[in-house]
Short mmCIF file of C-alpha atoms in Angstrom, two decimals:
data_model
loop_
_atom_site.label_atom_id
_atom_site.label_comp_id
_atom_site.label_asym_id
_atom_site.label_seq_id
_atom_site.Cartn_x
_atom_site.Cartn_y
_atom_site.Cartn_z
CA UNK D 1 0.94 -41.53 8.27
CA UNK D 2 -2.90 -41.36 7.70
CA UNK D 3 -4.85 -43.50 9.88
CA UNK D 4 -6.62 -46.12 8.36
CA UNK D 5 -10.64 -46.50 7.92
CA UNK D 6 -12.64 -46.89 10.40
CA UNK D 7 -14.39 -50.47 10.92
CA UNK D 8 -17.40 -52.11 12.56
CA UNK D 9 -16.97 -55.60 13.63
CA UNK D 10 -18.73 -58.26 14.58
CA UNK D 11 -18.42 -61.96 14.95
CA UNK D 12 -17.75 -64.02 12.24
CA UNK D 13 -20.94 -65.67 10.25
CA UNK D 14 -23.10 -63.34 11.63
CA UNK D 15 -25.97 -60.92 9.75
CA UNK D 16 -28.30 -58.25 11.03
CA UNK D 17 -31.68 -57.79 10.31
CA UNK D 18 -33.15 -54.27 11.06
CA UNK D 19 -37.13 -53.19 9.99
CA UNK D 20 -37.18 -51.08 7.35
CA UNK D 21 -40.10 -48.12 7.22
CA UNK D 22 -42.20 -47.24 4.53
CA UNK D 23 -42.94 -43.29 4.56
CA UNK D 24 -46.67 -44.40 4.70
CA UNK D 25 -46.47 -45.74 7.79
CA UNK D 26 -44.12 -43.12 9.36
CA UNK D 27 -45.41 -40.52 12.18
CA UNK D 28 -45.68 -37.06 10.70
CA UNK D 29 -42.62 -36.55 13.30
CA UNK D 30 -40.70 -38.65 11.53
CA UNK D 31 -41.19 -37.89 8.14
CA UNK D 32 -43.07 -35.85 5.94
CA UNK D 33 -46.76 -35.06 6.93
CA UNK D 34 -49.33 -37.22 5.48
CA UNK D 35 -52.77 -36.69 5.38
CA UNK D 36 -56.03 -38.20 4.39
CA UNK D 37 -55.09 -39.00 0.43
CA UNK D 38 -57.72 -40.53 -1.93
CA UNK D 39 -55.92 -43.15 -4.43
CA UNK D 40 -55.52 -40.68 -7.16
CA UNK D 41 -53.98 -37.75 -4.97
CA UNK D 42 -51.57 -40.76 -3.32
CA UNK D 43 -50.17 -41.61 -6.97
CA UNK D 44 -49.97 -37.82 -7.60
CA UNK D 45 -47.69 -37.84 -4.63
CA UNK D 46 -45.78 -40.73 -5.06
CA UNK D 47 -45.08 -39.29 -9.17
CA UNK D 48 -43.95 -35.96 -7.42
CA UNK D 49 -41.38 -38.07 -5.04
CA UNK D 50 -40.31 -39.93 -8.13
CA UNK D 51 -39.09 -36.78 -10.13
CA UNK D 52 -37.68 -35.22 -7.56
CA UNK D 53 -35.58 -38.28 -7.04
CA UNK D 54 -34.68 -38.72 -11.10
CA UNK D 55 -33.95 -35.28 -11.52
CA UNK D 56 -31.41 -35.55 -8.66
CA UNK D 57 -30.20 -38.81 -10.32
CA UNK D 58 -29.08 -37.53 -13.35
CA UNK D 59 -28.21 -34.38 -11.96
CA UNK D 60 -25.54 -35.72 -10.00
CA UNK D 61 -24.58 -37.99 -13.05
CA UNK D 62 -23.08 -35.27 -14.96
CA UNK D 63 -20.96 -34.07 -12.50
CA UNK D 64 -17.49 -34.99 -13.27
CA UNK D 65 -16.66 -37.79 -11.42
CA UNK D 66 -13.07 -36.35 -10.38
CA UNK D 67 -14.66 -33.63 -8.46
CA UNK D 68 -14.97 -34.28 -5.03
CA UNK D 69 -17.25 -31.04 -4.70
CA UNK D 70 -19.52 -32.60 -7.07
CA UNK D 71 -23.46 -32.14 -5.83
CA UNK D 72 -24.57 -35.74 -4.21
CA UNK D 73 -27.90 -37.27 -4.61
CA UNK D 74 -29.72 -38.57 -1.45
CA UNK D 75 -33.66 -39.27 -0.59
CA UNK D 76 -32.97 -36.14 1.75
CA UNK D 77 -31.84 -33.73 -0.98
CA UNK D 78 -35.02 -34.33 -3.16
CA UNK D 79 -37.98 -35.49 -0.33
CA UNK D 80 -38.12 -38.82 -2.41
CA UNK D 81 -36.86 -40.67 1.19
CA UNK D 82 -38.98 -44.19 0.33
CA UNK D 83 -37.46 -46.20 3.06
CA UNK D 84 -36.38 -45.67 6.66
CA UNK D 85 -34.37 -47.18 9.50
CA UNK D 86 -34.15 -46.17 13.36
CA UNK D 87 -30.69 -46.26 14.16
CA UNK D 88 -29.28 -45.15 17.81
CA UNK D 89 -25.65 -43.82 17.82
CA UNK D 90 -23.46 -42.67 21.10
CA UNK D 91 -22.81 -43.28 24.26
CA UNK D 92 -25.37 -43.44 25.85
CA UNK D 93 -27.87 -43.82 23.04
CA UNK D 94 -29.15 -41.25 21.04
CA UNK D 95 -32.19 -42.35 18.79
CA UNK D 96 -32.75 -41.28 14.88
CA UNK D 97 -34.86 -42.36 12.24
CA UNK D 98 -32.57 -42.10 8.96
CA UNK D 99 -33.70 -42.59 5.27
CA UNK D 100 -32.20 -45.41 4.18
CA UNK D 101 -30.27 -44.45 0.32
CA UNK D 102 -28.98 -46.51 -2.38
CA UNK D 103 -27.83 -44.07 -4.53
CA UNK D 104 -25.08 -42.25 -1.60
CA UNK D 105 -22.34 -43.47 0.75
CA UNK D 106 -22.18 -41.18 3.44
CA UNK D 107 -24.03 -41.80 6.85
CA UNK D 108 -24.92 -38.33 8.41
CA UNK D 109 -26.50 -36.93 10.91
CA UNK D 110 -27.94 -33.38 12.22
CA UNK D 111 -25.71 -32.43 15.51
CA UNK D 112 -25.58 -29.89 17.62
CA UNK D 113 -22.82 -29.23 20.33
CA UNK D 114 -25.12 -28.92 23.18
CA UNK D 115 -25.44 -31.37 26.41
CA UNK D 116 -29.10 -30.72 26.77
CA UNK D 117 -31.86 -31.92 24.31
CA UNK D 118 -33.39 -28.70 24.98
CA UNK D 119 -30.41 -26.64 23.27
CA UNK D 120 -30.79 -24.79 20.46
CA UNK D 121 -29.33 -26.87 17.07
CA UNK D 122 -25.98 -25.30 15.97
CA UNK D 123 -27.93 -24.85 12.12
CA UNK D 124 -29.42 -22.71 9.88
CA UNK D 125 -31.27 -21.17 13.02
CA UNK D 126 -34.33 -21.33 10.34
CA UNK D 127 -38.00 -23.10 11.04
CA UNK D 128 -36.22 -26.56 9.26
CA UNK D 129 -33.93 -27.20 12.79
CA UNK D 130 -36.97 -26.38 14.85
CA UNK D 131 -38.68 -29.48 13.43
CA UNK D 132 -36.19 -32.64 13.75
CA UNK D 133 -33.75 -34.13 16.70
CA UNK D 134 -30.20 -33.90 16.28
CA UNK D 135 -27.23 -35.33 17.90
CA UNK D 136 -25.97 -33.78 21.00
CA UNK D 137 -22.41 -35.14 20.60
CA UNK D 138 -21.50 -33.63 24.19
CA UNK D 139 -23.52 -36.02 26.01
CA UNK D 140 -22.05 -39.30 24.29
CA UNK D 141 -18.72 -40.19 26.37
CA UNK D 142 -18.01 -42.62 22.91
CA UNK D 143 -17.88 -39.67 20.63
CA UNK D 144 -14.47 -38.49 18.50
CA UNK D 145 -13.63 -36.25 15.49
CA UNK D 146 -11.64 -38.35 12.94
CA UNK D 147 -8.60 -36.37 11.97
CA UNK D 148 -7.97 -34.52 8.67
CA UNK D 149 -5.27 -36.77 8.21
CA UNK D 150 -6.81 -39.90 8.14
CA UNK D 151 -7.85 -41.91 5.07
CA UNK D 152 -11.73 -41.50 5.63
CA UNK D 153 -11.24 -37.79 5.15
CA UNK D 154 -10.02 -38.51 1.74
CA UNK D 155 -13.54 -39.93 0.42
CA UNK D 156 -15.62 -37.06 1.28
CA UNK D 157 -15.98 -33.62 -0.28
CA UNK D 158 -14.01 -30.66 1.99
CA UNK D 159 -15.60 -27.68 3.48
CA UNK D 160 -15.08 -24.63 1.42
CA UNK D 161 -12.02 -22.83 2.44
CA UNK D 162 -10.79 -25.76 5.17
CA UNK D 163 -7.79 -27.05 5.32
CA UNK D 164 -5.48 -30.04 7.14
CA UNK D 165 -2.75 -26.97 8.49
CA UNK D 166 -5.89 -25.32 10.26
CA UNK D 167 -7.54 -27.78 11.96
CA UNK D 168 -7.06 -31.06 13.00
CA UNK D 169 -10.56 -32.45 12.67
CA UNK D 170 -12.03 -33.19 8.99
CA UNK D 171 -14.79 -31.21 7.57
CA UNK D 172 -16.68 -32.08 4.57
CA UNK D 173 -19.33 -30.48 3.02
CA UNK D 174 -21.97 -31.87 0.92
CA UNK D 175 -24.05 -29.91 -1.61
CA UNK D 176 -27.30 -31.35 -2.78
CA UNK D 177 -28.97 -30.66 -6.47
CA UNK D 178 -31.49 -28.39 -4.87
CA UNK D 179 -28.65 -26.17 -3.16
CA UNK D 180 -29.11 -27.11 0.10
CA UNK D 181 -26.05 -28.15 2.06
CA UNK D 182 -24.64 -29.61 5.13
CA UNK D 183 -21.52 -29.02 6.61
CA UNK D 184 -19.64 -30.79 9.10
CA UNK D 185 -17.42 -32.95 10.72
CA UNK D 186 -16.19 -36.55 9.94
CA UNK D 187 -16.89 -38.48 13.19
CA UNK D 188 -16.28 -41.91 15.21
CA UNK D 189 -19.40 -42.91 17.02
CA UNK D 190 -20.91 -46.37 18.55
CA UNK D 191 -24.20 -47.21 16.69
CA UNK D 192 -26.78 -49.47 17.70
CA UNK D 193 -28.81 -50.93 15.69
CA UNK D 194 -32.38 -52.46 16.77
CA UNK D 195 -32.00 -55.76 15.11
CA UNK D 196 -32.17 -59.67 14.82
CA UNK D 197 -28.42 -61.16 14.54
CA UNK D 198 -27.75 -64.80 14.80
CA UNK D 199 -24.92 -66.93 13.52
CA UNK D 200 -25.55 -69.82 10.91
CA UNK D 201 -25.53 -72.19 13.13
CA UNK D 202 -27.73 -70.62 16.48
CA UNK D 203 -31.10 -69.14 16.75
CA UNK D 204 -31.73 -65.76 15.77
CA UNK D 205 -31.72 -63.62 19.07
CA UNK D 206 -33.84 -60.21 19.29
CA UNK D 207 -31.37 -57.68 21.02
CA UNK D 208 -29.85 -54.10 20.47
CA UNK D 209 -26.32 -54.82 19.11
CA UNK D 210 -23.71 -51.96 19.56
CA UNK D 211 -21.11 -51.57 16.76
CA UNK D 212 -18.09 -49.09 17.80
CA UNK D 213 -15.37 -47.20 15.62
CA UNK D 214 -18.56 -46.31 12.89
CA UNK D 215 -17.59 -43.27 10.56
CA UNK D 216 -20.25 -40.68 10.32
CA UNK D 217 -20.77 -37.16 9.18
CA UNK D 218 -22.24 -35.12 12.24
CA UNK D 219 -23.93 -31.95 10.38
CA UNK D 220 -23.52 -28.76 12.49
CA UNK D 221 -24.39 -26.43 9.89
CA UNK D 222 -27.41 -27.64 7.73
CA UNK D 223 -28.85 -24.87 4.76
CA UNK D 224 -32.16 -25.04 2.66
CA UNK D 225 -35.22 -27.23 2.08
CA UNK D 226 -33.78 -30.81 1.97
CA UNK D 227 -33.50 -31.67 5.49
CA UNK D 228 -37.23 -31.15 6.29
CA UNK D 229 -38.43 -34.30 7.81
CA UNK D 230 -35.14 -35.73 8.30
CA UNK D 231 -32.93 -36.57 10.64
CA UNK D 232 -30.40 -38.05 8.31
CA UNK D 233 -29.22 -40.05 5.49
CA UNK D 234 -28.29 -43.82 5.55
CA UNK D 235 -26.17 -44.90 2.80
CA UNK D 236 -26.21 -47.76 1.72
CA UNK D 237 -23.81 -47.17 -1.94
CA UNK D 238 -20.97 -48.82 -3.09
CA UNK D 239 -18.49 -46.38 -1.39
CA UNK D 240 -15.65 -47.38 1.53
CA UNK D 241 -17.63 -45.42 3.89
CA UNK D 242 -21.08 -46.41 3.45
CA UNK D 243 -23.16 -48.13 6.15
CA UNK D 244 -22.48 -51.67 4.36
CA UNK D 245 -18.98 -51.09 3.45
CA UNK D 246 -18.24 -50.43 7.34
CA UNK D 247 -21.47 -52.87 8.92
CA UNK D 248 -20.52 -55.25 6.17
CA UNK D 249 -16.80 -55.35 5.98
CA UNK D 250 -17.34 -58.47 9.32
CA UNK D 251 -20.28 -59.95 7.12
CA UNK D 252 -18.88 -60.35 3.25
CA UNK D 253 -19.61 -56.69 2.44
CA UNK D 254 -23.18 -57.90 1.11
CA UNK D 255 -26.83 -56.38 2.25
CA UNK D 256 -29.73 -57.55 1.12
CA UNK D 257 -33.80 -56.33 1.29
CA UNK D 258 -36.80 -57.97 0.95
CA UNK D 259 -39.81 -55.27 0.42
CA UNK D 260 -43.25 -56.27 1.92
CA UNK D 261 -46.40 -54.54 -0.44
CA UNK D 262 -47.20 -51.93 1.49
CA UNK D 263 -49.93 -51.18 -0.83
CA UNK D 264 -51.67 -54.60 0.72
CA UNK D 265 -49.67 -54.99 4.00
CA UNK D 266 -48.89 -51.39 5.25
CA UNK D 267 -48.88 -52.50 8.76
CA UNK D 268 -45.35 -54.97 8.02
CA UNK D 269 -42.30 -53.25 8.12
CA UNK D 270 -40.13 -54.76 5.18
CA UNK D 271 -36.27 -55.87 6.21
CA UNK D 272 -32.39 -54.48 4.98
CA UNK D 273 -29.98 -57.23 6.02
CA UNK D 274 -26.49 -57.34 6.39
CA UNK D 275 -24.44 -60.32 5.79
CA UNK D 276 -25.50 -63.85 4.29
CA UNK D 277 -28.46 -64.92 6.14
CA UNK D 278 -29.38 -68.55 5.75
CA UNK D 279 -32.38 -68.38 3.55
CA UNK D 280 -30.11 -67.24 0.75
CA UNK D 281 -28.72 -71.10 1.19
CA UNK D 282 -32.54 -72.30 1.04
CA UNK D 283 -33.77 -70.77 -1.40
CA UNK D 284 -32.75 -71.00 -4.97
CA UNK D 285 -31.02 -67.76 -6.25
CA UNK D 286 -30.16 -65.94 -9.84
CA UNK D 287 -27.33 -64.01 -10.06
CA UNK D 288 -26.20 -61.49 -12.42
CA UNK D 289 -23.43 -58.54 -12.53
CA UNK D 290 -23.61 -55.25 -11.35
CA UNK D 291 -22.03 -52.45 -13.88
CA UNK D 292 -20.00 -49.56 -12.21
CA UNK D 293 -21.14 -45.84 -13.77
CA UNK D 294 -17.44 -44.33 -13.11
CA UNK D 295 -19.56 -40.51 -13.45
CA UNK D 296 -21.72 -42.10 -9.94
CA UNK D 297 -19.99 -45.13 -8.48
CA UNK D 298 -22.70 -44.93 -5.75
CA UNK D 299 -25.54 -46.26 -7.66
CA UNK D 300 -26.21 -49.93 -8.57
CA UNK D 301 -26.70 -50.63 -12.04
CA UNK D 302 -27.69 -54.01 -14.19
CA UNK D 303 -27.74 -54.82 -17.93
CA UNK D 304 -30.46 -55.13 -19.51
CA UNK D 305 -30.18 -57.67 -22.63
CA UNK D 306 -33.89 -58.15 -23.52
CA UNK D 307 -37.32 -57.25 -22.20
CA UNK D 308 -40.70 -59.85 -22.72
CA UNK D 309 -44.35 -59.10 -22.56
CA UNK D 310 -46.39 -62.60 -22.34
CA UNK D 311 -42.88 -64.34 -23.16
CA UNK D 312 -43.07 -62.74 -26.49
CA UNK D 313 -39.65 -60.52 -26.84
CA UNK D 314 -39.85 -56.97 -27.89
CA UNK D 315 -37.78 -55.67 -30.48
CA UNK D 316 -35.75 -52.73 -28.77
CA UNK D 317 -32.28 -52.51 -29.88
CA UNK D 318 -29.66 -53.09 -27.39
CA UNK D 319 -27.75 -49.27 -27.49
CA UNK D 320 -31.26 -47.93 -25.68
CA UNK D 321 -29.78 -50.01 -22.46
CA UNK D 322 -26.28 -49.62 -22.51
CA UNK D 323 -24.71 -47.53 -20.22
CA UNK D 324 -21.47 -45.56 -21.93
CA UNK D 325 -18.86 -44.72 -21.54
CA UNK D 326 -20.21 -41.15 -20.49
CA UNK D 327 -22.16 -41.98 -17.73
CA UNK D 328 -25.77 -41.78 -19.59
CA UNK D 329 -28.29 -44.84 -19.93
CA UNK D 330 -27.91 -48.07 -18.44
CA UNK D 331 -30.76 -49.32 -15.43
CA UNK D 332 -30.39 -48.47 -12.11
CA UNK D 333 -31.88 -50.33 -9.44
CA UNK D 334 -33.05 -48.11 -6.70
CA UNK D 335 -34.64 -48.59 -3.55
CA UNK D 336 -35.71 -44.04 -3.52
CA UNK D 337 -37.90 -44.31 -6.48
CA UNK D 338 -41.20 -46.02 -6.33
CA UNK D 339 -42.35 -46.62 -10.52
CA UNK D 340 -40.36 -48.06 -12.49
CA UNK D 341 -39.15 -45.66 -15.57
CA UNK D 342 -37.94 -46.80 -19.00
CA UNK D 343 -35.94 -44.89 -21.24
CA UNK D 344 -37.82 -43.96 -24.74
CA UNK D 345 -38.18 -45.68 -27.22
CA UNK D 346 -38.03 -48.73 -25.23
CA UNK D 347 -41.36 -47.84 -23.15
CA UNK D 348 -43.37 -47.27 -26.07
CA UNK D 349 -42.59 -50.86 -27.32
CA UNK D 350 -43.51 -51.85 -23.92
CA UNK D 351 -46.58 -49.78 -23.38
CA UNK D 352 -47.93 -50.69 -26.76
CA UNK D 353 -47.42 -54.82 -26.48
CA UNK D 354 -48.67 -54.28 -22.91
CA UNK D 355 -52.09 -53.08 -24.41
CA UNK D 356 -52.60 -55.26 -26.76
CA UNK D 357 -51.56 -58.43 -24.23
CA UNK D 358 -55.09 -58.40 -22.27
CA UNK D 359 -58.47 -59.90 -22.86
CA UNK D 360 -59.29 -57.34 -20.46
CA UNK D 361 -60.89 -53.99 -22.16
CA UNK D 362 -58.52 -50.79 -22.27
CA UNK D 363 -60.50 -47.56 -20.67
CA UNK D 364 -59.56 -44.37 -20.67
CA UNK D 365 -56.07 -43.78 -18.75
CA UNK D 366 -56.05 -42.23 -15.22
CA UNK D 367 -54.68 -39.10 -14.64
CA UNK D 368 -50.44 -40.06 -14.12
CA UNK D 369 -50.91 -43.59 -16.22
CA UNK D 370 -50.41 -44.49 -19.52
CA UNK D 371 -52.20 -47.69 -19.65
CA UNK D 372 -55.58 -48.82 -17.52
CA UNK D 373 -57.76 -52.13 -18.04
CA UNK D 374 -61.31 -52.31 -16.66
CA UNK D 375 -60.71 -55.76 -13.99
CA UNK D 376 -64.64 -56.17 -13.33
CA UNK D 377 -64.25 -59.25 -15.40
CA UNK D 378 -60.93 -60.18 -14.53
CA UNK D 379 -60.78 -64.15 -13.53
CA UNK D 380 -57.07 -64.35 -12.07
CA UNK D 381 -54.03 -62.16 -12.62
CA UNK D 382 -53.22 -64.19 -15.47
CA UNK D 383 -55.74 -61.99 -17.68
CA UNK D 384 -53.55 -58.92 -16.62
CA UNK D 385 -50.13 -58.83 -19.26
CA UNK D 386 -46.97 -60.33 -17.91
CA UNK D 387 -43.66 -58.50 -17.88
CA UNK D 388 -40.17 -60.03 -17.96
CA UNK D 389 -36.69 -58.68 -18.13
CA UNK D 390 -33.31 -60.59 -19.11
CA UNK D 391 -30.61 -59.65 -17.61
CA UNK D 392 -26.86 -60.60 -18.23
CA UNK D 393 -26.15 -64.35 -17.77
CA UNK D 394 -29.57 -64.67 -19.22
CA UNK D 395 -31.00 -64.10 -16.00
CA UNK D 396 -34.57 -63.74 -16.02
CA UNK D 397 -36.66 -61.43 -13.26
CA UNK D 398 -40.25 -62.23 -13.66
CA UNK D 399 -41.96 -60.09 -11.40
CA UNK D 400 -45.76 -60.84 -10.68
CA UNK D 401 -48.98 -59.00 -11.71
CA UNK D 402 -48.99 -57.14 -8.51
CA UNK D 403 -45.85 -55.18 -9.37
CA UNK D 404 -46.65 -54.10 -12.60
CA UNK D 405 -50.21 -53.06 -12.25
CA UNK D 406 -52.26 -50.55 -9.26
CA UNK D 407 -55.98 -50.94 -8.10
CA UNK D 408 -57.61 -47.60 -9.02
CA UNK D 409 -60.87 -46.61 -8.04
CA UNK D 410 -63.80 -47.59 -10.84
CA UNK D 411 -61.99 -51.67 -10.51
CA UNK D 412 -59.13 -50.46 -12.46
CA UNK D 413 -55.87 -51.94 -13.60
CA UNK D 414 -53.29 -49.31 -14.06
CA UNK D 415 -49.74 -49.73 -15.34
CA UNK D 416 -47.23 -48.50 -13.12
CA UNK D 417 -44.51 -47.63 -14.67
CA UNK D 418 -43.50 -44.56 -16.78
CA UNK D 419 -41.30 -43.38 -19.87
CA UNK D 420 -38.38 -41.03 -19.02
CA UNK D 421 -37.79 -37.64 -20.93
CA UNK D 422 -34.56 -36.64 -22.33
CA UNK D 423 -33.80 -35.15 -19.06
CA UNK D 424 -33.58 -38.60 -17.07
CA UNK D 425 -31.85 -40.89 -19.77
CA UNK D 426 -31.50 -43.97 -18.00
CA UNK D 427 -34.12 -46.73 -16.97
CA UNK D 428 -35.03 -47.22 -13.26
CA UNK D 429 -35.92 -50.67 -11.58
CA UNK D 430 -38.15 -49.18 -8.71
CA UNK D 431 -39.57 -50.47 -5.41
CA UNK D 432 -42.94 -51.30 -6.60
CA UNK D 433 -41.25 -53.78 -9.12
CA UNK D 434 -38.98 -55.23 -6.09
CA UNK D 435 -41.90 -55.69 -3.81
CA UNK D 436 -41.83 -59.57 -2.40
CA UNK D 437 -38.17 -60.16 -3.93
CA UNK D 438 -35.40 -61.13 -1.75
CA UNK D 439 -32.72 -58.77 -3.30
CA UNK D 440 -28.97 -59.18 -2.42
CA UNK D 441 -26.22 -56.99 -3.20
CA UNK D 442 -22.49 -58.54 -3.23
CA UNK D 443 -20.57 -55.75 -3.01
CA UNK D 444 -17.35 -58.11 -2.87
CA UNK D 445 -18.17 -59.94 -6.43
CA UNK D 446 -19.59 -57.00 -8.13
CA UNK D 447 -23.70 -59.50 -8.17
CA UNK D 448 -26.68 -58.76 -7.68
CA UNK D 449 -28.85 -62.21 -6.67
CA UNK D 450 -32.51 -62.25 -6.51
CA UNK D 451 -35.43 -64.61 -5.88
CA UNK D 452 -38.93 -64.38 -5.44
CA UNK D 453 -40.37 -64.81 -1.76
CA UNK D 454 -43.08 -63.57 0.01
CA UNK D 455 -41.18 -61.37 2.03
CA UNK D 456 -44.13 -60.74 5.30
CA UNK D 457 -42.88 -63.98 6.10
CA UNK D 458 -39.71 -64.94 5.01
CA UNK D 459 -37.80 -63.37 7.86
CA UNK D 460 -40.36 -63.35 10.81
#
């Protein structure tokens, strides 16, 4: 009889709060080398990250959803990694910085077979395992291969060639859209996580909490360009083996973040949560549903009804949001992409009310932005156009001026957000447009609940 999923437990009415890492204010040794950028060459960047990351969206969308070998998105596969967490895992601790991924379920990790740090990784052999730690699963005591006959190995994609008569542990392999790969084992491991938990009803308490019996993919072999400036993948999707499916299945199976502007604030780290932590019973929240994509039941997606600039709705007719029954269209909300990206038409209806919404004067755009205001003149934010979006339930998120719009050099206003080609086909709710929301995902109920707080503070 298979053996059931793995679980991480922890006491009832508790959450976890753990700092999450922009890539900004990462070490080059944890993430991708970053040197001196002017404004200009930083939004040339960030644009780069962002098609990476929505070419590897819709890549994985049309792969059939029935194929387990299907090619996965993740941060890692494309560079696009926005966010990151420091997680330690074995016994005794091992300590990783892992991009943290909305749109994949898998948590996975280089490894290597050694005892020593100083070992060689069990890789590619190539300049790419030279540069990041890996797990020496040797020197953890808590370590364990999960079987091939156990339900976990079900829910990830099998090494080419393996199978259940040949070996009794479960290897998986997963192919990214760039052709890189990793190949491993399913594992058991203890994680600890650096984090803030308290119950409802005690004071929060800083300490290292240790969660045992955590499913994890332990990478021996890892091929190709994706894994440079990694150590790993967090995710965080809707899957049964995802970090909040296993860290959440104690806490109501619901995670929430609350993104600092790291534009203003780079030196606060923003927060991922798991469980119900009592400000979402202070604070006033909207709630709306999320929509399942059966072609990528990883990523989180909302429907759009409606879409106001100034209050004023635009006329853009409902098929351009709809996500079919194909797997195209629809709005994903994604932690991995930093603009936010409407689908055409609908961002030309937006870009031109957005223009013509502004005492401000229009100057000539900036390289990588449709839409610029000169903002020597500008008296309060209020001058700057105001964007709204309905959501099922007539929810409304109204996010501020500070979301929408980027200082550039010359006191420019510059809209940040961008129309996707035929290629993408869906809209994108990025991080920019989260920033200084308190965003909750109920895995449970199928909701995603929002509210607007000034997230430097709300959890410190």
């Amino acid at each position: 009889m298979a053996a059931s999923m793995p679980c991480c437990c922890s006491s009832s009415g508790e959450y976890f709060i753990v700092p999450l890492l922009h890539w900004t204010s990462l070490a080059a040794s944890h993430a991708r080398p970053l040197p001196a950028l002017s404004q200009l060459q930083f939004f040339k960047e960030v644009k780069s990250l962002d098609d990476s990351r929505l070419l590897s969206i819709g890549a994985s969308i049309r792969q059939s959803s029935n194929d387990l070998r299907a090619r996965v998105i993740s941060g890692a596969s494309s560079g696009s990694g926005q966010y990151f967490v420091e997680l330690s895992i074995g016994t005794p601790p091992q300590r990783f910085t892992l991009i943290v991924d909305t749109g994949s379920d898998l948590v996975w990790l280089r490894c290597s077979a050694c005892t020593s740090g100083s070992c060689e990784d069990v890789g590619d052999g190539g300049a790419a395992s030279q540069l990041l730690s890996t797990f020496h699963v040797r020197a953890s005591s808590s370590y364990r291969a999960i079987s091939c006959t156990s339900q976990s190995c079900f829910v990830v994609p099998p090494a080419p060639n393996f199978s259940c008569k040949d070996s009794s542990e479960c290897r998986y392999e997963y192919t990214y859209s760039d052709s890189s790969s990793s190949t491993g084992i399913l594992s058991i491991e203890t994680i600890s996580l650096n984090v803030s938990s308290a119950s409802s009803s005690a004071s929060t308490v800083n300490s290292p909490r240790e969660l045992p019996d955590f499913a994890f993919g332990c990478g021996f072999h890892n091929v190709g360009q994706s894994f440079i400036g990694s150590n790993g993948v967090l995710g965080m999707g809707r899957g049964p083996i995802s970090f909040v499916s296993q860290v959440g299945a104690a806490v109501g199976r619901k995670f929430s973040y609350c993104l600092v502007d790291f534009f203003r604030k780079p030196s606060l780290n923003s927060v991922l949560v798991a469980g119900d932590p009592p400000l979402t019973m202070r604070v006033p929240l909207q709630s709306t549903p999320l929509l399942t994509n059966p072609f990528r039941r990883s990523l989180y997606y909302v429907n759009v009804q409606e879409v106001r600039v100034n209050g004023v709705a635009l006329f853009i007719p409902s098929d351009l949001w709809k996500l079919d029954e194909m797997g195209n269209g629809g709005t994903v909300v994604d932690t991995g992409t930093t603009f936010s990206v409407f689908v055409e038409p609908a961002y030309q209806r937006i870009l031109s009310a957005m223009s013509t919404s502004s005492p401000l004067p229009k100057v000539e755009p900036v390289e990588g932005f449709d839409l610029c205001f000169n903002s020597t003149g500008l008296k309060s934010l209020t001058d700057l156009p105001n964007l709204s979006i309905v959501f099922q339930k007539n929810v409304v998120f109204a996010p501020p001026a500070t979301n929408i719009f980027v200082d550039m050099p010359g006191s420019l206003k510059c809209l940040a957000m961008r129309g996707a080609n035929r290629v993408f086909g869906f809209s994108v709710l990025g991080n920019l447009i989260q920033q200084n929301f308190l965003m909750q995902f109920d895995l449970q109920n199928s909701m995603l609940s929002f509210t607007s707080v000034d997230c430097s503070d709300a959890f410190r």
